Coordinates of C-alpha atoms and ligand atoms in Angstrom, one line a residue:
M1 CA 54.8 29.8 28.0
D2 CA 53.3 26.2 29.0
N3 CA 53.3 23.3 25.9
V4 CA 49.8 23.0 26.3
L5 CA 48.0 24.2 23.7
L6 CA 44.4 22.8 24.2
Q7 CA 43.7 20.1 26.9
M8 CA 40.0 18.2 26.3
D9 CA 38.6 16.0 30.5
D10 CA 36.1 14.1 29.7
L11 CA 34.1 16.1 27.0
K12 CA 30.7 15.1 26.3
V13 CA 27.8 16.9 23.9
S14 CA 24.7 15.2 24.2
F15 CA 21.4 16.7 21.9
Q16 CA 18.0 16.2 22.9
T17 CA 15.4 14.7 19.4
M18 CA 11.6 14.0 19.8
Q19 CA 12.4 10.5 19.7
G20 CA 14.8 11.0 22.6
L21 CA 18.7 11.8 23.4
V22 CA 21.2 11.3 21.5
T23 CA 24.6 11.7 23.1
A24 CA 26.8 12.0 20.3
V25 CA 29.7 12.7 22.5
D26 CA 31.1 10.7 24.9
G27 CA 34.1 11.4 27.4
V28 CA 36.5 12.3 24.9
S29 CA 39.7 13.6 26.3
F30 CA 42.6 14.2 23.8
T31 CA 45.4 17.7 24.7
V32 CA 47.6 18.9 21.8
G33 CA 50.2 21.1 21.8
R34 CA 51.9 24.1 20.4
G35 CA 52.4 23.1 16.6
A36 CA 51.6 19.4 17.4
N37 CA 49.2 18.0 15.1
L38 CA 46.2 16.0 15.6
G39 CA 44.9 13.7 13.8
I40 CA 40.8 12.3 14.2
V41 CA 39.9 10.0 12.3
G42 CA 36.0 8.0 12.0
E43 CA 33.4 7.6 10.0
S44 CA 30.7 8.9 9.9
G45 CA 28.1 9.9 12.4
C46 CA 31.2 8.7 14.8
G47 CA 31.1 11.9 17.0
K48 CA 34.4 14.2 15.2
S49 CA 32.7 16.4 14.1
V50 CA 30.5 17.1 17.0
T51 CA 34.0 17.0 19.0
A52 CA 34.9 20.4 16.7
L53 CA 32.3 22.1 16.9
S54 CA 32.2 22.2 21.3
L55 CA 35.4 23.0 21.2
M56 CA 34.2 26.6 18.7
G57 CA 31.5 27.2 20.4
L58 CA 29.2 26.3 18.1
I59 CA 26.9 24.0 19.7
S60 CA 22.9 25.7 20.2
S61 CA 21.9 24.7 23.6
P62 CA 19.0 24.3 23.6
P63 CA 18.9 21.9 21.6
G64 CA 22.3 20.7 23.0
R65 CA 23.7 20.6 25.9
V66 CA 28.0 20.1 26.2
E67 CA 29.9 18.6 29.3
A68 CA 33.6 18.3 29.9
K69 CA 35.7 17.8 32.8
K70 CA 38.0 20.6 31.4
L71 CA 38.4 22.9 28.1
N72 CA 40.8 24.7 28.4
F73 CA 42.6 26.6 25.3
D74 CA 45.4 28.5 26.1
G75 CA 45.1 29.0 29.4
R76 CA 41.3 30.2 29.3
D77 CA 39.1 28.1 30.3
L78 CA 36.4 27.5 27.6
R79 CA 33.6 26.6 29.5
Q80 CA 33.6 29.7 30.9
L81 CA 34.0 31.1 28.1
S82 CA 30.2 34.6 27.5
A83 CA 29.2 33.9 23.0
E84 CA 30.9 36.9 23.4
E85 CA 34.5 36.4 24.7
Y86 CA 33.7 33.0 21.8
R87 CA 32.7 34.9 19.5
K88 CA 36.0 37.0 19.7
I89 CA 38.9 33.5 19.6
R90 CA 36.4 31.7 16.9
G91 CA 38.5 33.0 13.7
R92 CA 41.2 35.1 15.4
E93 CA 42.9 32.7 17.4
M94 CA 40.8 29.3 16.6
G95 CA 40.6 28.6 13.2
M96 CA 38.5 26.4 11.1
V97 CA 37.5 24.8 6.9
F98 CA 34.8 22.5 6.1
Q99 CA 34.4 20.3 4.2
E100 CA 32.4 21.9 1.2
P101 CA 33.3 26.0 0.9
M102 CA 30.1 26.3 -1.1
T103 CA 28.0 27.1 2.2
S104 CA 30.3 28.4 4.4
L105 CA 31.0 30.9 1.3
N106 CA 28.7 33.9 0.8
P107 CA 27.4 34.1 -3.4
V108 CA 26.6 37.3 -2.5
F109 CA 29.8 39.2 -1.9
T110 CA 33.1 38.7 -3.6
I111 CA 35.8 36.9 -2.3
G112 CA 38.5 39.8 -1.5
N113 CA 35.2 41.2 1.0
Q114 CA 34.9 38.2 2.8
V115 CA 38.4 37.8 3.4
S116 CA 39.1 41.0 3.9
E117 CA 36.2 40.4 6.4
A118 CA 37.4 38.1 8.5
V119 CA 40.6 40.2 10.0
L120 CA 38.5 43.4 9.9
S121 CA 36.3 41.6 12.7
H122 CA 39.2 41.0 14.7
L123 CA 42.1 43.7 13.9
K124 CA 41.8 47.7 14.9
I125 CA 42.7 47.9 10.9
S126 CA 42.3 50.0 8.2
R127 CA 40.0 48.5 5.2
R128 CA 43.2 49.4 2.9
E129 CA 45.7 47.8 5.4
A130 CA 42.8 44.9 5.3
R131 CA 42.4 44.5 1.1
E132 CA 46.6 44.5 1.9
M133 CA 46.3 41.2 3.6
T134 CA 43.5 40.1 1.9
V135 CA 46.2 39.7 -1.1
A136 CA 48.8 38.3 0.2
M137 CA 46.2 35.8 1.9
L138 CA 45.1 35.6 -1.1
D139 CA 49.0 34.9 -2.9
R140 CA 50.1 33.1 0.1
V141 CA 47.8 30.0 -0.6
G142 CA 47.7 29.9 -4.5
I143 CA 45.0 32.2 -5.2
P144 CA 46.7 32.6 -8.8
D145 CA 47.2 37.3 -10.1
P146 CA 45.4 37.5 -6.9
E147 CA 45.0 41.7 -7.0
R148 CA 41.9 40.7 -9.4
R149 CA 40.4 37.6 -8.9
I150 CA 39.9 39.4 -5.0
H151 CA 37.0 41.0 -7.2
D152 CA 35.9 37.9 -8.1
Y153 CA 32.4 36.0 -6.9
P154 CA 32.7 31.6 -5.1
H155 CA 31.6 30.6 -7.4
Q156 CA 33.9 32.0 -10.3
L157 CA 36.3 29.5 -8.8
S158 CA 37.0 26.1 -9.5
G159 CA 36.5 24.2 -5.7
G160 CA 40.0 23.3 -5.1
L161 CA 40.4 28.0 -5.5
R162 CA 37.2 27.7 -3.3
Q163 CA 39.0 25.8 0.0
R164 CA 42.1 27.8 -0.3
V165 CA 40.2 30.7 -0.7
M166 CA 38.4 29.5 3.3
I167 CA 42.1 28.2 4.3
A168 CA 43.2 32.4 3.6
M169 CA 39.8 33.1 6.1
A170 CA 40.4 31.0 8.5
L171 CA 44.4 31.4 8.6
I172 CA 44.3 35.2 8.3
C173 CA 45.1 36.6 11.4
K174 CA 46.8 33.8 12.4
P175 CA 44.9 31.6 15.1
K176 CA 46.8 29.4 16.7
L177 CA 44.9 26.3 16.0
L178 CA 43.5 25.5 12.7
I179 CA 40.1 23.2 13.0
A180 CA 40.4 21.5 9.9
D181 CA 37.3 18.7 9.1
E182 CA 37.1 16.9 6.3
P183 CA 38.6 20.1 4.2
T184 CA 39.4 17.9 0.5
T185 CA 36.6 15.4 0.8
A186 CA 34.9 17.1 -2.0
L187 CA 37.6 17.4 -3.9
D188 CA 39.7 15.7 -7.0
V189 CA 42.1 13.5 -5.4
T190 CA 45.8 15.6 -6.8
I191 CA 43.9 19.2 -5.9
Q192 CA 43.0 16.7 -2.3
A193 CA 47.0 15.7 -2.2
Q194 CA 48.1 19.8 -3.2
V195 CA 45.1 21.2 -0.7
L196 CA 47.4 19.4 2.0
D197 CA 50.2 20.1 1.3
L198 CA 49.4 23.1 1.4
M199 CA 47.4 23.5 5.0
Q200 CA 51.5 21.4 6.1
E201 CA 53.5 24.2 4.6
L202 CA 51.3 26.8 6.6
R203 CA 51.5 25.2 9.2
E204 CA 55.4 24.7 10.1
D205 CA 55.7 28.4 8.9
M206 CA 52.8 29.8 11.2
G207 CA 53.9 26.9 14.1
M208 CA 49.9 26.3 14.2
S209 CA 48.5 23.8 15.6
M210 CA 45.9 21.7 13.4
I211 CA 43.2 19.0 14.6
M212 CA 42.7 17.7 11.0
I213 CA 38.7 15.8 11.6
T214 CA 38.1 13.2 8.8
H215 CA 37.1 9.2 7.7
D216 CA 40.2 8.2 5.2
L217 CA 43.2 7.1 7.1
G218 CA 45.7 8.1 4.5
V219 CA 45.1 11.6 4.6
V220 CA 46.0 11.8 8.0
A221 CA 49.1 9.5 7.4
E222 CA 49.7 12.8 5.2
V223 CA 49.3 15.1 8.1
S224 CA 48.9 14.2 11.5
E225 CA 52.0 13.3 14.6
Q226 CA 49.0 12.2 16.8
V227 CA 45.9 10.0 15.2
L228 CA 42.7 9.4 17.6
I229 CA 40.3 6.6 16.5
M230 CA 36.4 7.3 16.8
Y231 CA 34.0 5.7 17.4
A232 CA 30.4 6.1 17.5
G233 CA 30.6 8.1 19.5
M234 CA 33.4 7.7 21.9
V235 CA 37.5 7.9 21.4
V236 CA 38.8 3.7 20.4
E237 CA 42.4 3.7 20.2
S238 CA 45.0 6.7 20.0
A239 CA 48.2 6.6 19.2
D240 CA 51.3 8.7 17.1
V241 CA 50.6 8.0 13.6
G242 CA 53.4 5.2 13.3
S243 CA 51.8 3.2 15.9
I244 CA 48.6 3.3 14.0
F245 CA 49.3 2.2 10.9
K246 CA 51.9 -0.9 12.3
H247 CA 50.1 -2.0 15.4
P248 CA 46.5 -1.1 15.0
L249 CA 45.1 -2.5 18.3
H250 CA 41.6 -1.7 18.0
P251 CA 39.8 -4.7 16.3
Y252 CA 37.8 -1.6 14.7
T253 CA 41.5 0.1 13.3
Q254 CA 42.8 -3.2 12.4
G255 CA 39.5 -3.1 9.8
L256 CA 39.8 0.9 8.4
L257 CA 43.2 0.0 8.3
H258 CA 42.4 -3.7 5.8
S259 CA 39.6 -1.8 3.9
I260 CA 41.8 0.6 2.4
P261 CA 42.6 -0.5 -0.8
R262 CA 46.2 -1.4 -2.2
L263 CA 48.0 -0.9 -5.7
D264 CA 49.2 -4.7 -4.8
Q265 CA 45.5 -6.3 -4.3
D266 CA 42.6 -7.3 -5.9
V267 CA 40.3 -4.7 -4.5
S268 CA 37.5 -7.5 -4.9
R269 CA 38.8 -9.3 -2.2
L270 CA 38.7 -5.3 0.2
D271 CA 37.9 -6.4 3.7
A272 CA 35.5 -4.5 4.7
I273 CA 34.4 -4.7 8.4
P274 CA 30.5 -6.0 8.5
G275 CA 26.7 -4.8 10.1
M276 CA 26.1 -1.1 11.2
V277 CA 27.1 1.6 13.5
P278 CA 24.9 1.5 16.4
D279 CA 21.8 3.4 16.3
M280 CA 22.7 6.4 18.7
L281 CA 19.5 6.3 20.5
H282 CA 19.6 2.6 21.9
V283 CA 23.5 2.0 22.4
P284 CA 23.9 -1.3 23.5
P285 CA 25.2 -1.5 27.0
G286 CA 29.0 -3.6 26.3
C287 CA 31.0 -2.0 23.8
R288 CA 29.5 -0.4 21.1
F289 CA 31.5 -2.3 18.3
A290 CA 30.8 -6.1 19.2
N291 CA 27.7 -6.0 16.4
R292 CA 31.0 -5.7 13.9
C293 CA 33.8 -7.1 15.8
R294 CA 35.1 -11.1 14.8
Q295 CA 36.7 -11.8 18.2
A296 CA 33.1 -9.4 20.2
M297 CA 33.1 -12.7 23.2
D298 CA 30.6 -12.6 26.1
K299 CA 31.6 -9.8 28.2
C300 CA 32.1 -7.2 25.3
R301 CA 28.9 -7.5 25.1
R302 CA 27.7 -6.8 29.0
Q303 CA 30.4 -3.7 30.0
C304 CA 32.0 -1.5 28.5
P305 CA 35.9 -1.7 28.2
E306 CA 38.2 0.5 30.0
N307 CA 40.1 2.7 28.6
C308 CA 44.4 1.4 28.6
E309 CA 47.5 1.4 27.4
P310 CA 49.8 -1.4 26.4
E311 CA 52.7 0.3 25.0
P312 CA 54.3 3.4 25.9
G313 CA 51.6 6.1 24.2
H314 CA 49.4 3.6 22.6
R315 CA 46.0 3.5 24.2
V316 CA 43.1 1.5 23.5
C317 CA 39.5 0.9 24.5
C318 CA 38.7 -3.1 23.8
W319 CA 38.9 -5.8 26.4
L320 CA 40.9 -8.3 25.1
Y321 CA 44.6 -5.3 25.9
A322 CA 42.7 -5.4 29.7
S323 CA 45.2 -6.7 32.4
Ligands
SF4_401 FE1 35.8 -6.4 19.7 FE2 35.1 -7.1 22.4 FE3 37.6 -5.4 21.7 FE4 34.5 -5.2 21.8 S1 35.6 -5.1 23.7 S2 36.5 -4.8 20.0 S3 33.6 -6.4 20.8 S4 37.0 -7.7 20.9

């Protein structure tokens, strides 16, 4: 069996807006192995969520347009799938957990009903079997007294429990890939750690691959093996998690790491990255980070940097490393 589960090559996603064409994702490429765990990090608006939505076939066209040289999942070309074929894969083979469960859960149905429907829409089983699977899955994700709580409505649960329900819904069909988009951002810090631990544990138990999308480098430090750093629609650096933290190459990644508070540091001296992300309607011709980069050279403002690999497995898109 091919050890690569997902291969994306040169993904471009653009949207026609009233003001003009916005290319939200511009040339993103990565692979995810079976059982592997990739983190995609960047500020909001950098294209990380749009990347995930295009993978799930959830970008409406029009106004969106998705193009890629390659978009293969488990031996299939996702670009060739009909809407119905995509619907079968979504939920069954690819699960997704979003940031805010209240916007994903339907407030008028019980949680038991919603998790059961997720199974019934993909597997040919009876309602009774679906209910048994639902109780077992809610138990597995740490919902106390699941036999009773399947009758609860989303508003009767805490934020942490609602996120556990979302994880149960995403995993009940045992997908090969879980895409988690800021799954812990809306939660308290202690609950965040519990939910991340749970996702890691389930991923290992099920031998599933995971893509963790986050603005928080602390989250990828905890759960990811490989990391992509995105900025203004492009991947600017990629490496294993250890290299990203010990030896970040791109000035943007370095800036992100310097802006994380440390216990031994005076927080009033945190080093924030100056300036703003470029307007995606008017992307500058050279490096998209140039207006915020302390090491910018003339060439950076004229020419888009090449993607190079100064260390084995560690890629960066920056003129400082081009030979
Ligand atoms: Fe900075 Fe130039 Fe590298 Fe861009 S290419 S990150 S502007 S040094």
